[in-house]
Amino acid sequence: MPYVPHTEDEVREMLSAIGVDSIDDLFAEISADMRPASFAVPDGLSEMEVLSKLEAMADRNATDRVSFLGAGFYDHYIPAAVDALTMRGEFYTAYTPYQPEASQGTLQAIFEYQTAVTRLLGMECANASVYDGGTALYEALMMAVRKTKRRRIVVSEALNPIYRVMLASYTSNLDIEFVTVPHKEGRTDIEGLKAAIDGETAAVLVQNPNFFGSINDFTEVFAAATAQKAVSVISSYPVLQSLLKTPGDMGADVAVAEGQSIGLPLSFGGPYLGIMTCTKKMVRQMPGRIVGRTVDGEDRTGYVLTLQAREQHIRRQKATSNICSNQSLCALRALVHLCALGEMGLKRAARISVERAHVCAERLTAIDGVDMLTKGAFGNEFAVTLPINAFDAIARLTERGYVPGFPLGRYYEGLENGLLVACTEKTSEEQIGIFAEMLKGALK
């Protein structure tokens, strides 16, 4: 919709209707020190001039660098069909499906998305998404607090530190106690987690693969949580989940994930997709909305909103969430991506990503002074220690067009030389070879 400014006559007419003489009078209650010094709005430009200016600004972005950066967000290939289908007007402009009789297409798409992610994670129920992986983890935490009426949360330090910062921010004014179980050289401390769970624990939060790329089976941890009537929550990586033991098979009560890796470009940090799934016993605590399939009076298939405990529908203090339009378009992209690849295509992408990561690890650790931090099984991401500060190595290689990974020292004290490296199916062996040679030269 174009912006059409008001004429001076229209402004005077509106001020007269309000009962004030000027714009200044309209904002008189705002003290002078709280007002902007100026709006500094530049003169208007033509469409051609605006487009040229925006293109020039976009050209300043470095889009041709080879990236080995992961840390929860991954550059997987997105089939062209994802854009082609989700950019159709009926999907792209769809809003909240308040009227099911007029929103059957949107509701069916959401239902199919829910079906796909529950199968992927081995769970029983899914909602129609939340904002991102960190938000999903927070919502899972609150599900556990409501379910157990407890306030203590056991968290693995090997859980994505970006998510842990988000959890601390979201709960800063809540009566929540976090018990953080330290990692062991990048590995999740299984025994430490089991020992930390007690009769006051509301939930245990873990990640697979963990932030360092290490793969774990949390069946024993979740069994220990169940024995103490605590809720088991796991954050998963959707692409690798096609190869790994599912959260459902491990006994998780709630499984969440960042959906960016299935159909969403990196896009400077969003919009992304918070995948949320759970068991039936937890579904009443699920935030957002859940779409169900039913039949009408003539036995025709229909789709409806079966659960939406939002503040628009029930008393605010009893609402599980205030999420509204949420990420339904992003959820649709994830669904189209999964359907385009199919089970075998998703597994193939995961296998290639893992294979490339192992090739990369072998090449990097052949360099003098570079050692593996991630011990045992890992997926498409791993951590190494360098003989120099990781920030310095990143700066040197980034100047030459390669982003070597994520500096662990940003969040983990004592790991200033630690570098987290990720590969996907888009990472070629040639790029890995160049990366290894460039890193070798940078360490001299």
Tab-separated table of C-alpha atoms in Angstrom, residues 27-338:
chain	number	residue	atom	x	y	z
A	27	PHE	CA	1.886	16.244	22.072
A	28	ALA	CA	2.052	18.806	24.889
A	29	GLU	CA	1.928	16.126	27.580
A	30	ILE	CA	5.286	14.755	26.403
A	31	SER	CA	8.053	16.695	28.147
A	32	ALA	CA	10.551	18.494	25.922
A	33	ASP	CA	13.473	16.296	26.985
A	34	MET	CA	11.570	13.195	25.858
A	35	ARG	CA	10.850	14.491	22.351
A	36	PRO	CA	13.115	13.811	19.343
A	37	ALA	CA	15.466	16.677	18.436
A	38	SER	CA	14.340	16.333	14.834
A	39	PHE	CA	12.841	13.796	12.494
A	40	ALA	CA	15.429	14.488	9.787
A	41	VAL	CA	13.261	12.980	7.078
A	42	PRO	CA	15.009	13.334	3.714
A	43	ASP	CA	13.279	14.600	0.603
A	44	GLY	CA	11.252	12.065	-1.304
A	45	LEU	CA	12.731	10.083	-4.188
A	46	SER	CA	11.228	8.555	-7.291
A	47	GLU	CA	10.647	4.823	-7.537
A	48	MET	CA	13.689	4.460	-9.787
A	49	GLU	CA	15.893	6.423	-7.383
A	50	VAL	CA	14.701	4.444	-4.353
A	51	LEU	CA	15.348	1.134	-6.101
A	52	SER	CA	18.815	2.249	-7.167
A	53	LYS	CA	19.634	3.367	-3.611
A	54	LEU	CA	18.444	0.095	-2.062
A	55	GLU	CA	20.361	-1.981	-4.614
A	56	ALA	CA	23.520	-0.036	-3.818
A	57	MET	CA	23.020	-0.691	-0.117
A	58	ALA	CA	22.406	-4.399	-0.756
A	59	ASP	CA	25.589	-4.634	-2.823
A	60	ARG	CA	27.588	-3.695	0.272
A	61	ASN	CA	26.694	-7.083	1.817
A	62	ALA	CA	29.348	-9.777	1.427
A	63	THR	CA	27.346	-12.606	-0.146
A	64	ASP	CA	30.162	-14.509	-1.850
A	65	ARG	CA	32.026	-15.804	1.215
A	66	VAL	CA	32.364	-19.531	1.873
A	67	SER	CA	30.965	-20.204	5.325
A	68	PHE	CA	31.640	-22.985	7.824
A	69	LEU	CA	29.529	-21.190	10.423
A	70	GLY	CA	26.753	-23.140	12.129
A	71	ALA	CA	25.970	-22.852	15.854
A	72	GLY	CA	22.287	-23.689	15.377
A	73	PHE	CA	21.687	-22.098	11.965
A	74	TYR	CA	22.744	-23.859	8.760
A	75	ASP	CA	23.077	-23.115	5.062
A	76	HIS	CA	21.275	-26.117	3.574
A	77	TYR	CA	20.106	-26.206	-0.030
A	78	ILE	CA	16.483	-25.110	-0.480
A	79	PRO	CA	14.690	-26.566	-3.540
A	80	ALA	CA	13.317	-23.951	-5.958
A	81	ALA	CA	9.832	-25.379	-5.393
A	82	VAL	CA	9.791	-23.951	-1.867
A	83	ASP	CA	9.880	-20.349	-3.093
A	84	ALA	CA	7.675	-21.064	-6.092
A	85	LEU	CA	4.856	-22.523	-3.989
A	86	THR	CA	5.024	-20.465	-0.795
A	87	MET	CA	5.173	-17.150	-2.650
A	88	ARG	CA	1.742	-17.771	-4.166
A	89	GLY	CA	-0.707	-15.107	-3.038
A	90	GLU	CA	-3.098	-17.476	-1.284
A	91	PHE	CA	-0.288	-18.613	1.006
A	92	TYR	CA	1.767	-15.446	1.224
A	93	THR	CA	-1.140	-13.197	2.234
A	94	ALA	CA	-3.068	-15.648	4.427
A	95	TYR	CA	-3.768	-14.484	7.972
A	96	THR	CA	-4.985	-16.102	11.181
A	97	PRO	CA	-7.647	-18.731	10.261
A	98	TYR	CA	-10.345	-17.507	12.628
A	99	GLN	CA	-13.105	-18.678	10.276
A	100	PRO	CA	-12.464	-22.331	9.404
A	101	GLU	CA	-15.099	-22.370	6.681
A	102	ALA	CA	-13.080	-19.699	4.849
A	103	SER	CA	-9.632	-21.003	5.750
A	104	GLN	CA	-9.622	-24.693	4.826
A	105	GLY	CA	-6.474	-24.391	2.703
A	106	THR	CA	-4.474	-22.686	5.457
A	107	LEU	CA	-5.757	-25.105	8.086
A	108	GLN	CA	-4.943	-28.152	5.962
A	109	ALA	CA	-1.416	-26.851	5.326
A	110	ILE	CA	-0.897	-26.389	9.066
A	111	PHE	CA	-2.314	-29.850	9.767
A	112	GLU	CA	0.062	-31.400	7.243
A	113	TYR	CA	2.972	-29.488	8.799
A	114	GLN	CA	2.048	-30.809	12.241
A	115	THR	CA	1.901	-34.339	10.842
A	116	ALA	CA	5.314	-34.016	9.201
A	117	VAL	CA	7.169	-32.710	12.263
A	118	THR	CA	5.602	-35.226	14.655
A	119	ARG	CA	6.764	-38.027	12.352
A	120	LEU	CA	10.219	-36.491	12.077
A	121	LEU	CA	10.650	-36.187	15.848
A	122	GLY	CA	8.730	-39.317	16.802
A	123	MET	CA	6.245	-37.420	18.970
A	124	GLU	CA	2.451	-37.489	19.283
A	125	CYS	CA	1.352	-33.854	18.977
A	126	ALA	CA	2.603	-30.629	17.424
A	127	ASN	CA	1.394	-27.045	17.439
A	128	ALA	CA	1.251	-24.622	14.537
A	129	SER	CA	4.684	-23.276	15.464
A	130	VAL	CA	6.210	-20.513	17.555
A	131	TYR	CA	8.764	-17.861	16.688
A	132	ASP	CA	12.122	-19.677	16.713
A	133	GLY	CA	14.092	-22.457	18.383
A	134	GLY	CA	14.913	-20.408	21.469
A	135	THR	CA	11.305	-19.320	21.951
A	136	ALA	CA	10.202	-22.938	21.587
A	137	LEU	CA	12.646	-23.993	24.307
A	138	TYR	CA	11.331	-21.295	26.637
A	139	GLU	CA	7.732	-22.300	25.940
A	140	ALA	CA	8.664	-25.927	26.691
A	141	LEU	CA	10.193	-24.809	29.991
A	142	MET	CA	6.977	-23.022	30.916
A	143	MET	CA	4.928	-26.062	29.924
A	144	ALA	CA	6.936	-28.023	32.480
A	145	VAL	CA	6.509	-25.364	35.171
A	146	ARG	CA	2.739	-25.332	34.673
A	147	LYS	CA	2.532	-29.119	34.575
A	148	THR	CA	4.661	-29.855	37.647
A	149	LYS	CA	4.055	-26.680	39.700
A	150	ARG	CA	7.828	-26.677	40.296
A	151	ARG	CA	10.437	-23.999	39.593
A	152	ARG	CA	13.816	-25.737	39.258
A	153	ILE	CA	15.194	-26.339	35.763
A	154	VAL	CA	18.198	-28.594	35.091
A	155	VAL	CA	20.069	-27.409	31.988
A	156	SER	CA	23.040	-28.916	30.182
A	157	GLU	CA	25.832	-26.407	29.578
A	158	ALA	CA	26.226	-28.082	26.197
A	159	LEU	CA	22.834	-26.649	25.236
A	160	ASN	CA	23.139	-23.840	22.679
A	161	PRO	CA	24.379	-20.838	24.722
A	162	ILE	CA	22.345	-18.480	22.542
A	163	TYR	CA	19.241	-20.306	23.756
A	164	ARG	CA	20.468	-20.212	27.359
A	165	VAL	CA	20.834	-16.437	27.121
A	166	MET	CA	17.281	-16.265	25.762
A	167	LEU	CA	15.989	-18.414	28.625
A	168	ALA	CA	17.682	-16.149	31.179
A	169	SER	CA	16.139	-13.090	29.499
A	170	TYR	CA	12.621	-14.510	29.281
A	171	THR	CA	12.650	-15.712	32.909
A	172	SER	CA	14.506	-12.762	34.474
A	173	ASN	CA	11.368	-11.608	36.309
A	174	LEU	CA	10.015	-15.079	37.055
A	175	ASP	CA	10.657	-17.293	40.048
A	176	ILE	CA	12.759	-19.804	38.088
A	177	GLU	CA	15.935	-21.493	39.339
A	178	PHE	CA	18.437	-22.848	36.816
A	179	VAL	CA	20.832	-25.659	37.695
A	180	THR	CA	23.479	-25.794	34.964
A	181	VAL	CA	25.416	-29.042	34.541
A	182	PRO	CA	28.869	-28.268	33.038
A	183	HIS	CA	29.994	-29.879	29.802
A	184	LYS	CA	32.996	-32.202	29.745
A	185	GLU	CA	35.340	-31.015	26.994
A	186	GLY	CA	32.400	-30.466	24.707
A	187	ARG	CA	30.539	-33.595	25.738
A	188	THR	CA	27.192	-33.630	27.537
A	189	ASP	CA	27.594	-34.898	31.108
A	190	ILE	CA	24.959	-37.642	31.181
A	191	GLU	CA	25.722	-38.776	34.717
A	192	GLY	CA	25.838	-35.191	35.940
A	193	LEU	CA	22.384	-34.528	34.511
A	194	LYS	CA	20.938	-37.648	36.124
A	195	ALA	CA	22.429	-36.680	39.483
A	196	ALA	CA	21.052	-33.129	39.266
A	197	ILE	CA	17.433	-34.244	38.795
A	198	ASP	CA	15.502	-34.464	42.061
A	199	GLY	CA	12.001	-34.167	43.456
A	200	GLU	CA	12.033	-30.373	43.008
A	201	THR	CA	12.973	-30.467	39.327
A	202	ALA	CA	10.381	-29.202	36.864
A	203	ALA	CA	12.308	-30.058	33.700
A	204	VAL	CA	15.617	-31.175	32.281
A	205	LEU	CA	16.756	-29.395	29.092
A	206	VAL	CA	19.211	-31.020	26.682
A	207	GLN	CA	20.205	-30.826	23.020
A	208	ASN	CA	21.046	-33.459	20.399
A	209	PRO	CA	23.500	-33.037	18.768
A	210	ASN	CA	24.745	-30.701	21.468
A	211	PHE	CA	26.217	-27.276	20.738
A	212	PHE	CA	29.648	-28.808	20.150
A	213	GLY	CA	28.213	-31.263	17.605
A	214	SER	CA	28.410	-34.299	19.893
A	215	ILE	CA	25.659	-36.915	19.509
A	216	ASN	CA	24.007	-38.410	22.593
A	217	ASP	CA	21.251	-40.815	23.588
A	218	PHE	CA	19.308	-39.268	26.465
A	219	THR	CA	17.112	-42.278	27.230
A	220	GLU	CA	18.657	-42.744	30.692
A	221	VAL	CA	18.399	-39.045	31.524
A	222	PHE	CA	14.738	-38.944	30.524
A	223	ALA	CA	14.031	-42.111	32.523
A	224	ALA	CA	15.586	-40.438	35.573
A	225	ALA	CA	13.396	-37.381	34.986
A	226	THR	CA	10.275	-39.530	34.702
A	227	ALA	CA	11.136	-41.267	37.979
A	228	GLN	CA	11.143	-37.839	39.673
A	229	LYS	CA	7.977	-36.726	37.824
A	230	ALA	CA	9.955	-34.065	35.971
A	231	VAL	CA	9.439	-33.123	32.308
A	232	SER	CA	12.046	-34.124	29.704
A	233	VAL	CA	12.741	-31.476	27.041
A	234	ILE	CA	15.085	-31.868	24.094
A	235	SER	CA	16.159	-29.447	21.384
A	236	SER	CA	16.759	-31.198	18.058
A	237	TYR	CA	18.297	-30.462	14.667
A	238	PRO	CA	15.615	-31.320	12.053
A	239	VAL	CA	17.930	-32.349	9.195
A	240	LEU	CA	20.069	-34.699	11.295
A	241	GLN	CA	16.962	-35.977	13.038
A	242	SER	CA	16.306	-37.999	9.885
A	243	LEU	CA	19.291	-40.157	10.891
A	244	LEU	CA	19.315	-40.035	14.684
A	245	LYS	CA	17.251	-41.749	17.358
A	246	THR	CA	14.085	-39.725	17.746
A	247	PRO	CA	13.163	-37.784	20.893
A	248	GLY	CA	10.066	-39.963	21.110
A	249	ASP	CA	12.148	-43.137	21.167
A	250	MET	CA	14.312	-41.611	23.908
A	251	GLY	CA	11.225	-40.913	26.024
A	252	ALA	CA	11.074	-37.130	25.722
A	253	ASP	CA	7.955	-35.337	26.901
A	254	VAL	CA	8.581	-32.245	24.756
A	255	ALA	CA	10.773	-32.005	21.652
A	256	VAL	CA	11.519	-28.640	20.074
A	257	ALA	CA	13.682	-27.501	17.183
A	258	GLU	CA	14.809	-24.525	15.149
A	259	GLY	CA	13.139	-25.041	11.783
A	260	GLN	CA	15.498	-22.766	9.830
A	261	SER	CA	17.419	-25.726	8.416
A	262	ILE	CA	14.345	-27.029	6.565
A	263	GLY	CA	13.306	-24.506	3.964
A	264	LEU	CA	14.310	-21.161	5.445
A	265	PRO	CA	17.292	-19.087	4.277
A	266	LEU	CA	19.661	-17.607	6.850
A	267	SER	CA	18.308	-14.091	6.138
A	268	PHE	CA	20.292	-12.116	8.724
A	269	GLY	CA	18.554	-13.921	11.579
A	270	GLY	CA	14.946	-14.468	10.615
A	271	PRO	CA	12.088	-14.828	10.393
A	272	TYR	CA	12.621	-18.365	11.622
A	273	LEU	CA	10.462	-21.188	12.909
A	274	GLY	CA	10.081	-22.684	16.371
A	275	ILE	CA	9.000	-26.316	16.033
A	276	MET	CA	7.152	-27.666	19.086
A	277	THR	CA	6.023	-31.256	19.634
A	278	CYS	CA	4.995	-33.169	22.736
A	279	THR	CA	3.269	-36.249	24.114
A	280	LYS	CA	-0.500	-36.330	24.557
A	281	LYS	CA	-0.171	-35.944	28.315
A	282	MET	CA	1.501	-32.538	27.758
A	283	VAL	CA	-0.763	-31.233	25.012
A	284	ARG	CA	-2.988	-29.174	27.323
A	285	GLN	CA	0.070	-27.089	28.191
A	286	MET	CA	1.010	-26.498	24.557
A	287	PRO	CA	1.120	-22.815	23.514
A	288	GLY	CA	-0.081	-21.436	20.207
A	289	ARG	CA	-2.665	-23.323	18.217
A	290	ILE	CA	-3.317	-26.898	17.139
A	291	VAL	CA	-5.200	-27.794	13.967
A	292	GLY	CA	-7.271	-30.993	13.838
A	293	ARG	CA	-9.002	-32.957	11.081
A	294	THR	CA	-12.655	-33.901	11.384
A	295	VAL	CA	-15.768	-34.482	9.248
A	296	ASP	CA	-18.840	-32.325	8.799
A	297	GLY	CA	-22.504	-33.331	8.887
A	298	GLU	CA	-22.194	-34.769	5.365
A	299	ASP	CA	-19.116	-36.808	6.241
A	300	ARG	CA	-16.761	-34.509	4.321
A	301	THR	CA	-13.232	-33.943	5.606
A	302	GLY	CA	-12.732	-30.596	7.326
A	303	TYR	CA	-9.973	-28.873	9.290
A	304	VAL	CA	-10.517	-26.864	12.471
A	305	LEU	CA	-8.627	-25.179	15.298
A	306	THR	CA	-8.994	-27.767	18.056
A	307	LEU	CA	-6.883	-26.097	20.740
A	308	GLN	CA	-5.772	-22.504	21.098
A	309	ALA	CA	-5.355	-21.532	24.737
A	310	ARG	CA	-4.362	-17.975	23.878
A	311	GLU	CA	-5.229	-14.806	25.740
A	312	GLN	CA	-7.711	-13.838	22.999
A	313	HIS	CA	-9.848	-16.851	23.884
A	314	ILE	CA	-9.533	-17.472	27.632
A	315	ARG	CA	-8.708	-15.516	30.768
A	316	ARG	CA	-5.292	-13.928	30.343
A	317	GLN	CA	-3.837	-15.393	33.533
A	318	LYS	CA	-4.694	-18.882	32.300
A	319	ALA	CA	-3.418	-18.429	28.735
A	320	THR	CA	-0.435	-20.535	27.726
A	321	SER	CA	0.802	-18.022	25.177
A	322	ASN	CA	0.005	-14.751	23.418
A	323	ILE	CA	1.414	-15.931	20.094
A	324	CYS	CA	-0.894	-14.839	17.287
A	325	SER	CA	-0.040	-14.977	13.588
A	326	ASN	CA	3.237	-16.706	14.564
A	327	GLN	CA	5.249	-18.424	11.895
A	328	SER	CA	2.631	-20.210	9.798
A	329	LEU	CA	4.235	-19.080	6.530
A	330	CYS	CA	7.604	-20.323	7.772
A	331	ALA	CA	5.942	-23.575	8.843
A	332	LEU	CA	4.528	-23.910	5.326
A	333	ARG	CA	8.027	-23.470	3.882
A	334	ALA	CA	9.265	-26.233	6.168
A	335	LEU	CA	6.446	-28.503	5.031
A	336	VAL	CA	7.076	-27.875	1.330
A	337	HIS	CA	10.804	-28.437	1.874
A	338	LEU	CA	10.193	-31.773	3.622
